[in-house]
Coordinates of C-alpha atoms and ligand atoms in Angstrom, one line a residue:
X4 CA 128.0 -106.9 -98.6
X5 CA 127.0 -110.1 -96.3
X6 CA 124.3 -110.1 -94.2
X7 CA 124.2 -113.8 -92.3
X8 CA 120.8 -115.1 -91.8
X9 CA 121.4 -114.8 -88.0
X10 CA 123.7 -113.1 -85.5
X11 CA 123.8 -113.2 -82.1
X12 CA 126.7 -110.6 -82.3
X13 CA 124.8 -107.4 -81.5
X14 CA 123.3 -108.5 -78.9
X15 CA 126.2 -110.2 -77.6
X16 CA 128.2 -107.4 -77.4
X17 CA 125.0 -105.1 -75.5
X18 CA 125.1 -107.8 -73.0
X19 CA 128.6 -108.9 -72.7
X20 CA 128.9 -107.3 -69.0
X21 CA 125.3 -108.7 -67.8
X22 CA 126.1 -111.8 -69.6
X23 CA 129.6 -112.7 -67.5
X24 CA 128.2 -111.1 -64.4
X25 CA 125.3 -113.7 -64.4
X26 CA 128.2 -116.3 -64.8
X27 CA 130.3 -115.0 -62.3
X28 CA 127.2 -114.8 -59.4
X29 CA 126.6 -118.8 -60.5
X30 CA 129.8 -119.6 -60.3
X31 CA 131.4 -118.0 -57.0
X32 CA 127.9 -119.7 -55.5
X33 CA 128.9 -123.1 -56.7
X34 CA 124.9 -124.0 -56.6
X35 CA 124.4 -125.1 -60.2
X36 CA 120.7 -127.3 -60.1
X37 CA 117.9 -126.1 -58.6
X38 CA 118.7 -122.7 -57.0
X39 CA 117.7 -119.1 -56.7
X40 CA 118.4 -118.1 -60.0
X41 CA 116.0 -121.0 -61.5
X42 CA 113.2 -119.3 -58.7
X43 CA 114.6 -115.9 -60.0
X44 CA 113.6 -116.2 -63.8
X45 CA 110.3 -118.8 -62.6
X46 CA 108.8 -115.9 -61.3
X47 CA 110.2 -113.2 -63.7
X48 CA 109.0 -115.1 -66.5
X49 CA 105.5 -115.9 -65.2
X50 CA 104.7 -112.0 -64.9
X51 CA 106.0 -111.5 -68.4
X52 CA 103.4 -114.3 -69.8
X53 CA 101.0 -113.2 -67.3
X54 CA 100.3 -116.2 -66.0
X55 CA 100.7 -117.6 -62.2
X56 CA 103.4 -120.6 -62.6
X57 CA 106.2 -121.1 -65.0
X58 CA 108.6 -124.2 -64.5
X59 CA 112.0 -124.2 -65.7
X60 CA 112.8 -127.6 -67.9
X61 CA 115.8 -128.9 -69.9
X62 CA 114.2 -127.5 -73.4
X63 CA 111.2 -126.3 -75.4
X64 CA 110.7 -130.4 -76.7
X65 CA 110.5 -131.4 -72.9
X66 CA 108.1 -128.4 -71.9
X67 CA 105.4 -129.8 -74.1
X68 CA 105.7 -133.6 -73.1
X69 CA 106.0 -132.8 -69.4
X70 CA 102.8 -130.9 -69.8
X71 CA 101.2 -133.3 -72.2
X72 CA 102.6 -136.4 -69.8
X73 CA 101.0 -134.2 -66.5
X74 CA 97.6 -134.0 -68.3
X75 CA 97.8 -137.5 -67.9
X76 CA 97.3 -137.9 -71.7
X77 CA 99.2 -141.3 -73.5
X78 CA 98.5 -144.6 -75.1
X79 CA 95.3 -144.6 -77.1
X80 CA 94.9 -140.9 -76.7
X81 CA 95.1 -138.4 -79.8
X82 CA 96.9 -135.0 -79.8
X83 CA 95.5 -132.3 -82.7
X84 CA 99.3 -130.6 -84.1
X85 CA 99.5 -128.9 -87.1
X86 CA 100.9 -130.4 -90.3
X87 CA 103.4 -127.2 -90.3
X88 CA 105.2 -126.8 -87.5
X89 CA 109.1 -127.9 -86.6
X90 CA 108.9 -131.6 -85.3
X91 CA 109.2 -131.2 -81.3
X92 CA 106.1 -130.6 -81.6
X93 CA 104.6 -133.9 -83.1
X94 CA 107.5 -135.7 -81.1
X95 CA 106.6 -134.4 -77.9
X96 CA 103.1 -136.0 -78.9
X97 CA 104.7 -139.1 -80.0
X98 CA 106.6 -139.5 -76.2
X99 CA 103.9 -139.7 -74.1
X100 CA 102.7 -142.1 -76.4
X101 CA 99.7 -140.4 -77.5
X102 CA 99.2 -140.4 -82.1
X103 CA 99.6 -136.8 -83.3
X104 CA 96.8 -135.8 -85.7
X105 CA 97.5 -133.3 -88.1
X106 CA 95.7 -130.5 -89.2
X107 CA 96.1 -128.0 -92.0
X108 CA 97.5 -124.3 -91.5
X109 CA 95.4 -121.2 -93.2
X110 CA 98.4 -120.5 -96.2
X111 CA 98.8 -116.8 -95.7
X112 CA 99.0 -117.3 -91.5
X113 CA 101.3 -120.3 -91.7
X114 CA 99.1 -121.4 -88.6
X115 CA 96.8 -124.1 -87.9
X116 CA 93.6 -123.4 -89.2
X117 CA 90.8 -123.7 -87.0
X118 CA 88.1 -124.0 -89.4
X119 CA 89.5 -127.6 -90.2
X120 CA 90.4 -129.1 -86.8
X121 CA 86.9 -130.2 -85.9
X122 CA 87.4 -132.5 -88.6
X123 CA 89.7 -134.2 -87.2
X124 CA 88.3 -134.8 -83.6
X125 CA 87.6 -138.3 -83.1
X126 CA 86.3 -139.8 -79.6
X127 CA 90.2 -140.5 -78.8
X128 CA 90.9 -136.4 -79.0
X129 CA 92.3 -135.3 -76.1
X130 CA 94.0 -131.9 -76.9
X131 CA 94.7 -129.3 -79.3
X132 CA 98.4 -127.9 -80.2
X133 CA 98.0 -124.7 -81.0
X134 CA 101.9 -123.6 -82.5
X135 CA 102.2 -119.8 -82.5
X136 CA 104.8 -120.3 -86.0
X137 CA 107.1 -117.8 -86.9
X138 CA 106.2 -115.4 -84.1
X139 CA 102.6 -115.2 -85.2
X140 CA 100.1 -115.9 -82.8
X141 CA 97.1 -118.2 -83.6
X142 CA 93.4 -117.5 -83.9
X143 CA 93.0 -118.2 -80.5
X144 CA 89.2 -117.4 -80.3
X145 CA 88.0 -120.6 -82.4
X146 CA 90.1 -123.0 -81.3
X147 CA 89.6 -122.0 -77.2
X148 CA 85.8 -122.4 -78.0
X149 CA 86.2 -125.4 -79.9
X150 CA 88.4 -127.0 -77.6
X151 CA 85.8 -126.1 -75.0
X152 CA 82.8 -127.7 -76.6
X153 CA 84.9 -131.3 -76.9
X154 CA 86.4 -131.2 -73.3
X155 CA 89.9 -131.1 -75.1
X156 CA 93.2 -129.5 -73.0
X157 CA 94.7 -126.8 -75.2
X158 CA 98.5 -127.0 -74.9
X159 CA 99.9 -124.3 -76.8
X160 CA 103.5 -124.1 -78.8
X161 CA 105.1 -120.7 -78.0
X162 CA 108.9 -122.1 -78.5
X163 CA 108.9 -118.9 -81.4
X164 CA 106.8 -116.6 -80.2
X165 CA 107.7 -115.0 -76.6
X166 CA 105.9 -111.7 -76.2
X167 CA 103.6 -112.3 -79.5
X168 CA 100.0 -111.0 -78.7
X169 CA 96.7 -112.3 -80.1
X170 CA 94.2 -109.2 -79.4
X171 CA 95.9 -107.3 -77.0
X172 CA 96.9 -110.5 -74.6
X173 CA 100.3 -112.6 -74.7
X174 CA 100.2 -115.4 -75.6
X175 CA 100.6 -118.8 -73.3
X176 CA 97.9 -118.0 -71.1
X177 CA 94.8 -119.1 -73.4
X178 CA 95.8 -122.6 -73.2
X179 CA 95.9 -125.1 -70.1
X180 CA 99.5 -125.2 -70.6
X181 CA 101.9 -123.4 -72.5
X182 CA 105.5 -125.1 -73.7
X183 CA 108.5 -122.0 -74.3
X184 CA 112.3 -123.2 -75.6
X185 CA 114.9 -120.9 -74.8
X186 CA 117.4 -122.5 -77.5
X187 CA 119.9 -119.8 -78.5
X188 CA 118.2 -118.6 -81.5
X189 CA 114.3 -118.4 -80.2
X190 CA 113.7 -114.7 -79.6
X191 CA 114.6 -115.1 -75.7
X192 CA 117.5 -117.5 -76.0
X193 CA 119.7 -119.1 -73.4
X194 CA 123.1 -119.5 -73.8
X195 CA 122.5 -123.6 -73.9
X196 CA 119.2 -125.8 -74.6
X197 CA 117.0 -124.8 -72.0
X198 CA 113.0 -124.7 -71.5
X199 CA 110.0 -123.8 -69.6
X200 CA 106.3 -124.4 -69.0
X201 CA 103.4 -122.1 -68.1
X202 CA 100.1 -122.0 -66.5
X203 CA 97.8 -121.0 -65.0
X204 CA 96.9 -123.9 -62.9
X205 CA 98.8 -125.1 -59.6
X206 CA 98.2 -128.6 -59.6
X207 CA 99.4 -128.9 -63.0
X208 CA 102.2 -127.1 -62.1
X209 CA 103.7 -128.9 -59.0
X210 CA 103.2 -132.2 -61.4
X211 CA 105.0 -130.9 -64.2
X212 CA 108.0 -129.5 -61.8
X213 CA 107.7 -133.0 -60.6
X214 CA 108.1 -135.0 -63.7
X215 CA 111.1 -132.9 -64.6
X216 CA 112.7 -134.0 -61.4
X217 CA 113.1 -137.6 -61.4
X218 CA 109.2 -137.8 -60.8
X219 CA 110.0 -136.7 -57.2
X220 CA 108.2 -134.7 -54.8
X221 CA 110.6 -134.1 -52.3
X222 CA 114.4 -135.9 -52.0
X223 CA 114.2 -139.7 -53.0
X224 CA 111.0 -140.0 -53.2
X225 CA 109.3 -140.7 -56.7
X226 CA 105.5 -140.4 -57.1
X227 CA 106.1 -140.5 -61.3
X228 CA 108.2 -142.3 -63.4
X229 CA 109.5 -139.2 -64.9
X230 CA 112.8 -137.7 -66.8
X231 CA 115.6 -135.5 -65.7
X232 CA 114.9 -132.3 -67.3
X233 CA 115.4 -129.3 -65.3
X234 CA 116.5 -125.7 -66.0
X235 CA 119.7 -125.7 -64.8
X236 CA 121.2 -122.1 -62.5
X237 CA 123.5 -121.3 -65.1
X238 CA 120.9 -120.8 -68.1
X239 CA 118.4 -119.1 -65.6
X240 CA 121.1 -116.4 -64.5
X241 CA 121.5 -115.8 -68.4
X242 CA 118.0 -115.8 -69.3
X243 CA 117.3 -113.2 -66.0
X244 CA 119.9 -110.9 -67.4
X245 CA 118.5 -111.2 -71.3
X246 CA 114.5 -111.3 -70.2
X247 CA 114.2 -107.7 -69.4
X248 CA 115.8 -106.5 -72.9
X249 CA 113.1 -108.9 -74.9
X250 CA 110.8 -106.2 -75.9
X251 CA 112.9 -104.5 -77.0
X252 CA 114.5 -107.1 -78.9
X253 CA 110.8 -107.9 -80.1
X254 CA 110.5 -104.9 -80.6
X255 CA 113.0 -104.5 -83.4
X256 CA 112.3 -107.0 -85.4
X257 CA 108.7 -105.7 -86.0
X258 CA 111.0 -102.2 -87.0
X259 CA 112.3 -104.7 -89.2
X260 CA 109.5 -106.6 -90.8
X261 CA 107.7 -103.4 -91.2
X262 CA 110.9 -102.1 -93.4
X263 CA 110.6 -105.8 -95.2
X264 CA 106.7 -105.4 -95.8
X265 CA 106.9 -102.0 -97.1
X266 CA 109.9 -102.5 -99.3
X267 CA 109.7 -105.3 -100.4
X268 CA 108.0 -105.3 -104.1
X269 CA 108.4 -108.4 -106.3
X270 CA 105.4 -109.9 -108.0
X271 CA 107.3 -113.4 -107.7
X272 CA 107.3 -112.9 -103.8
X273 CA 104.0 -113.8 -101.3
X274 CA 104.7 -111.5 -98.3
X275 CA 103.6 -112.5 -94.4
X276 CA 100.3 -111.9 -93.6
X277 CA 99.4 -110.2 -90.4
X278 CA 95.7 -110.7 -89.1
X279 CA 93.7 -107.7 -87.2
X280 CA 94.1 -109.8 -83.9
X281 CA 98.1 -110.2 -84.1
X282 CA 100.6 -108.7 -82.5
X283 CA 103.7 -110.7 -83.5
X284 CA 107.3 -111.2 -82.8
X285 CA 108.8 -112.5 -86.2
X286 CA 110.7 -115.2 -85.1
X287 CA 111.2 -116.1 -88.8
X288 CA 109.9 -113.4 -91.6
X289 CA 109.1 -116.2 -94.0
X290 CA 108.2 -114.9 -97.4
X291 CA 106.9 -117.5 -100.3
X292 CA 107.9 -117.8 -104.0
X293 CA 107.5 -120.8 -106.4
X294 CA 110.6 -120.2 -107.7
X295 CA 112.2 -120.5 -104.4
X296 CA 115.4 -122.7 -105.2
X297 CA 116.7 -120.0 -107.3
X298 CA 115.4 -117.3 -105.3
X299 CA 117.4 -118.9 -102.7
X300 CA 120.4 -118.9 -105.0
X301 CA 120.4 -115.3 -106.2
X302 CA 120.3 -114.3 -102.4
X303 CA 123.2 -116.6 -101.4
X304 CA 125.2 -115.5 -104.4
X305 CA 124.4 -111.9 -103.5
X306 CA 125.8 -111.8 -99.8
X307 CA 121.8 -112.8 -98.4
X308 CA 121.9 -115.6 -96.0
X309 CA 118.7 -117.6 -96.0
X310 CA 117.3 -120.6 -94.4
X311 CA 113.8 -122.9 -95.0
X312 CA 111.4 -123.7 -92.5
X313 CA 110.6 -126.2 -92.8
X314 CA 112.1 -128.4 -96.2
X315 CA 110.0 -131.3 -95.4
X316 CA 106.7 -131.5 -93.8
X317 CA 106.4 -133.9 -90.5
X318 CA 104.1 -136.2 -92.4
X319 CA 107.0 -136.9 -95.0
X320 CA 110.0 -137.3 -92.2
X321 CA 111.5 -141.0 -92.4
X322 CA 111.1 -141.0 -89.0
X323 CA 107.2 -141.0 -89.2
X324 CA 106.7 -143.1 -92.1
X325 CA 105.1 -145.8 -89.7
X326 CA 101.9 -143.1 -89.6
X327 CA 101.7 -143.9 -93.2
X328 CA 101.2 -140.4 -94.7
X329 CA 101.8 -140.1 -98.8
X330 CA 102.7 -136.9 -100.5
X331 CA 99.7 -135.3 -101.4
X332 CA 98.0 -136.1 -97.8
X333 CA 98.5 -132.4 -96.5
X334 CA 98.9 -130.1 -99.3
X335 CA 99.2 -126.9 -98.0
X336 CA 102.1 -128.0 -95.7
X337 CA 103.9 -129.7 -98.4
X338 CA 103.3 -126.2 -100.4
X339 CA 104.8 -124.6 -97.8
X340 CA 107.5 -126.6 -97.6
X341 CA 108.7 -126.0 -100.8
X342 CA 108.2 -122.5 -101.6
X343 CA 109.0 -120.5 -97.9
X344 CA 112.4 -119.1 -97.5
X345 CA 113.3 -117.3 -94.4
X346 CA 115.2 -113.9 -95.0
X347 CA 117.3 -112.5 -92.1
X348 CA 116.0 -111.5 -89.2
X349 CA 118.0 -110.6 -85.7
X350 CA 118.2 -107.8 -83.4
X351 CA 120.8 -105.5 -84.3
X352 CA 120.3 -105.1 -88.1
X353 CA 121.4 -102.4 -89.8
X354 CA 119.8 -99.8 -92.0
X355 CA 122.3 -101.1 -94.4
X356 CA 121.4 -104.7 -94.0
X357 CA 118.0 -104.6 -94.6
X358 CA 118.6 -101.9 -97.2
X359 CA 120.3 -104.8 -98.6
X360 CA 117.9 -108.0 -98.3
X361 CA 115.6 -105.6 -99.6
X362 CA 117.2 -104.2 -103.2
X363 CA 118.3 -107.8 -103.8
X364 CA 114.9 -109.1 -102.8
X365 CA 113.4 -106.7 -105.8
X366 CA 116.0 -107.4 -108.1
X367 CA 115.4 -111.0 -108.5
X368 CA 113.7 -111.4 -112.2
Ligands
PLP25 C1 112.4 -124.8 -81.1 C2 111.0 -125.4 -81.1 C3 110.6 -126.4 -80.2 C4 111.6 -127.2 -79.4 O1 112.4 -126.4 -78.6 P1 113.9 -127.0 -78.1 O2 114.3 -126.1 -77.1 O3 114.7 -127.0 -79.3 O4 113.6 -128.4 -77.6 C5 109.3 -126.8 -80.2 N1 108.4 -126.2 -81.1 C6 108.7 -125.3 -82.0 C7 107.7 -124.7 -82.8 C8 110.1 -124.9 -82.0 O5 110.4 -123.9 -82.9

């Protein structure tokens, strides 16, 4: 038996008919940028994060740098990310210009952990990245308050956590701004790289739309200097068709992690941790093992796809070796990195699937 780390195959086949009717409506309008199918999901998707505003960009990475860019935050300013988190994030920090400052996660949340990011506030701190990892909302509480008692924006990740709830309340709306990717495999995925960004604040918004269009206002005139990244009709008439099935596509995967987190029995293996206050959408069920290479193996070998997130902390990546981070400066990321391993985790499982992650899961001596 195979089961593949993801398919999209289930839910491809659901939504085959809404899925080529979207393309058909797009295409017999001939209207592809800017259009009433980008409005359409705008306003669809603002009522599902309750929030007022949502603007449709290219992709997740662009949803947090227009909203950092629109806070007006750059040169000389500091951005708090956490030292485990997939690299748009630290990027989006890095192309506004601004220095990404990590902070540590809590190692059974995988998330930032707020008892450590006042530590790392310095008098060029401008805002907090909170990145709701995995699905798994953040302690929201702390880092609102602490964010309120520096003056710092709070900008929060939610490119793997659409629908996840920290006490009751979706997230996006704690934060000044809130960045969502709808790349194909993030739990509402377009059909394409596309993006969005959320709040609560008008002004904010209109800029951010702004930026995204050529820094323009209104045709051929340019108040910004700003980048082409704009949700385009197509992705919008395929997100609108896929948006009101996310719950219930949420929905399973928490069937599924709950089957994973009561099955599941190996001493070797350190299980996700779900706080009182979370409500999560398992993005990524990461489990944890210090034997994780041959873990890995003995799934492979035994039909169990499996992926890592993520191999190598940001602080490591070539690409940031100007920062000048060592191994050894973040520890619990660079634990994380080598010991998670992500087991399978899509809508449309079967019994027999996860039957099967399961016993093999177990079986590893
Ligand atoms: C996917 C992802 C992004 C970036 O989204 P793209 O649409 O790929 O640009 C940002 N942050 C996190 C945590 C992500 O997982």
């Amino acid at each position: 038996m195979k089961v593949p780390f993801v398919s999209f195959l289930p839910m491809e086949k659901e939504l085959d008919k809404e899925l080529r009717s979207a393309f058909e409506r797009v295409f017999s309008r001939s209207w592809y940028i800017e259009g009433a199918e980008d409005q359409e999901f705008e306003k669809a998707f603002a009522e599902f994060c309750s929030v007022r505003f949502c603007v449709g960009v290219g992709n997740g990475l662009d949803a947090l740098m227009l909203a950092l860019k629109a806070l007006d935050i750059g040169k000389g300013d500091e951005v708090i990310v956490p030292s485990n988190t997939y690299i748009a994030t630290a990027l989006a920090v890095t192309y506004v210009g601004a220095l990404p400052v990590f902070v540590e996660p809590d190692i059974k949340t995988f998330n930032i952990d707020p008892s450590k990011i006042e530590n790392a506030i310095t008098a060029k701190t401008r805002a907090i990245m909170p990145v709701h990892l995995y699905g798994q909302p953040c302690d929201m509480d702390p880092i609102i308050k602490i964010a309120k008692e520096h003056g710092l924006y709070v900008v929060e990740d939610c490119a793997q956590a659409h629908g996840a709830k920290y006490k009751g309340r979706v997230i996006g709306s704690f934060g000044d701004a809130a960045g969502f990717s709808f790349y194909p495999g993030k739990n509402l995925g377009a059909l394409g790289d596309a993006g969005a960004t959320v709040t609560n604040n008008e002004d904010l918004a209109n800029v951010i739309r702004a930026l995204g269009n050529y820094g323009s206002d209104y045709k051929y005139h340019h108040i910004y200097l700003g980048n082409n990244s704009r949700l385009d009709e197509m992705q919008a008439a395929f997100l609108s068709a896929k948006l009101p099935h996310l719950a219930k596509m949420n929905e399973e995967r928490r069937k599924i992690a709950l089957k994973y987190l009561e099955g599941i029995n190996n001493k070797q293996i350190v299980l996700p941790f779900v706080p009182d206050y979370a409500e999560p959408v398992w993005h990524i069920f990461g489990i944890r093992c210090d034997r994780r290479a041959e873990l890995e193996k003995y799934l492979n070998d035994n039909g169990v796809g499996t992926n890592k997130h993520y191999p190598i902390p940001i602080h490591l990546q070539e690409c940031y070796k100007d920062l000048g981070y060592v191994e050894g400066d973040f520890p619990i990321a660079e634990v994380i990195s080598k010991t998670e391993l992500s087991l399978p985790m899509y809508y449309g499982m079967t019994e027999h699937e996860i039957d099967h992650v399961i016993n093999t899961v177990n079986s590893f001596k």
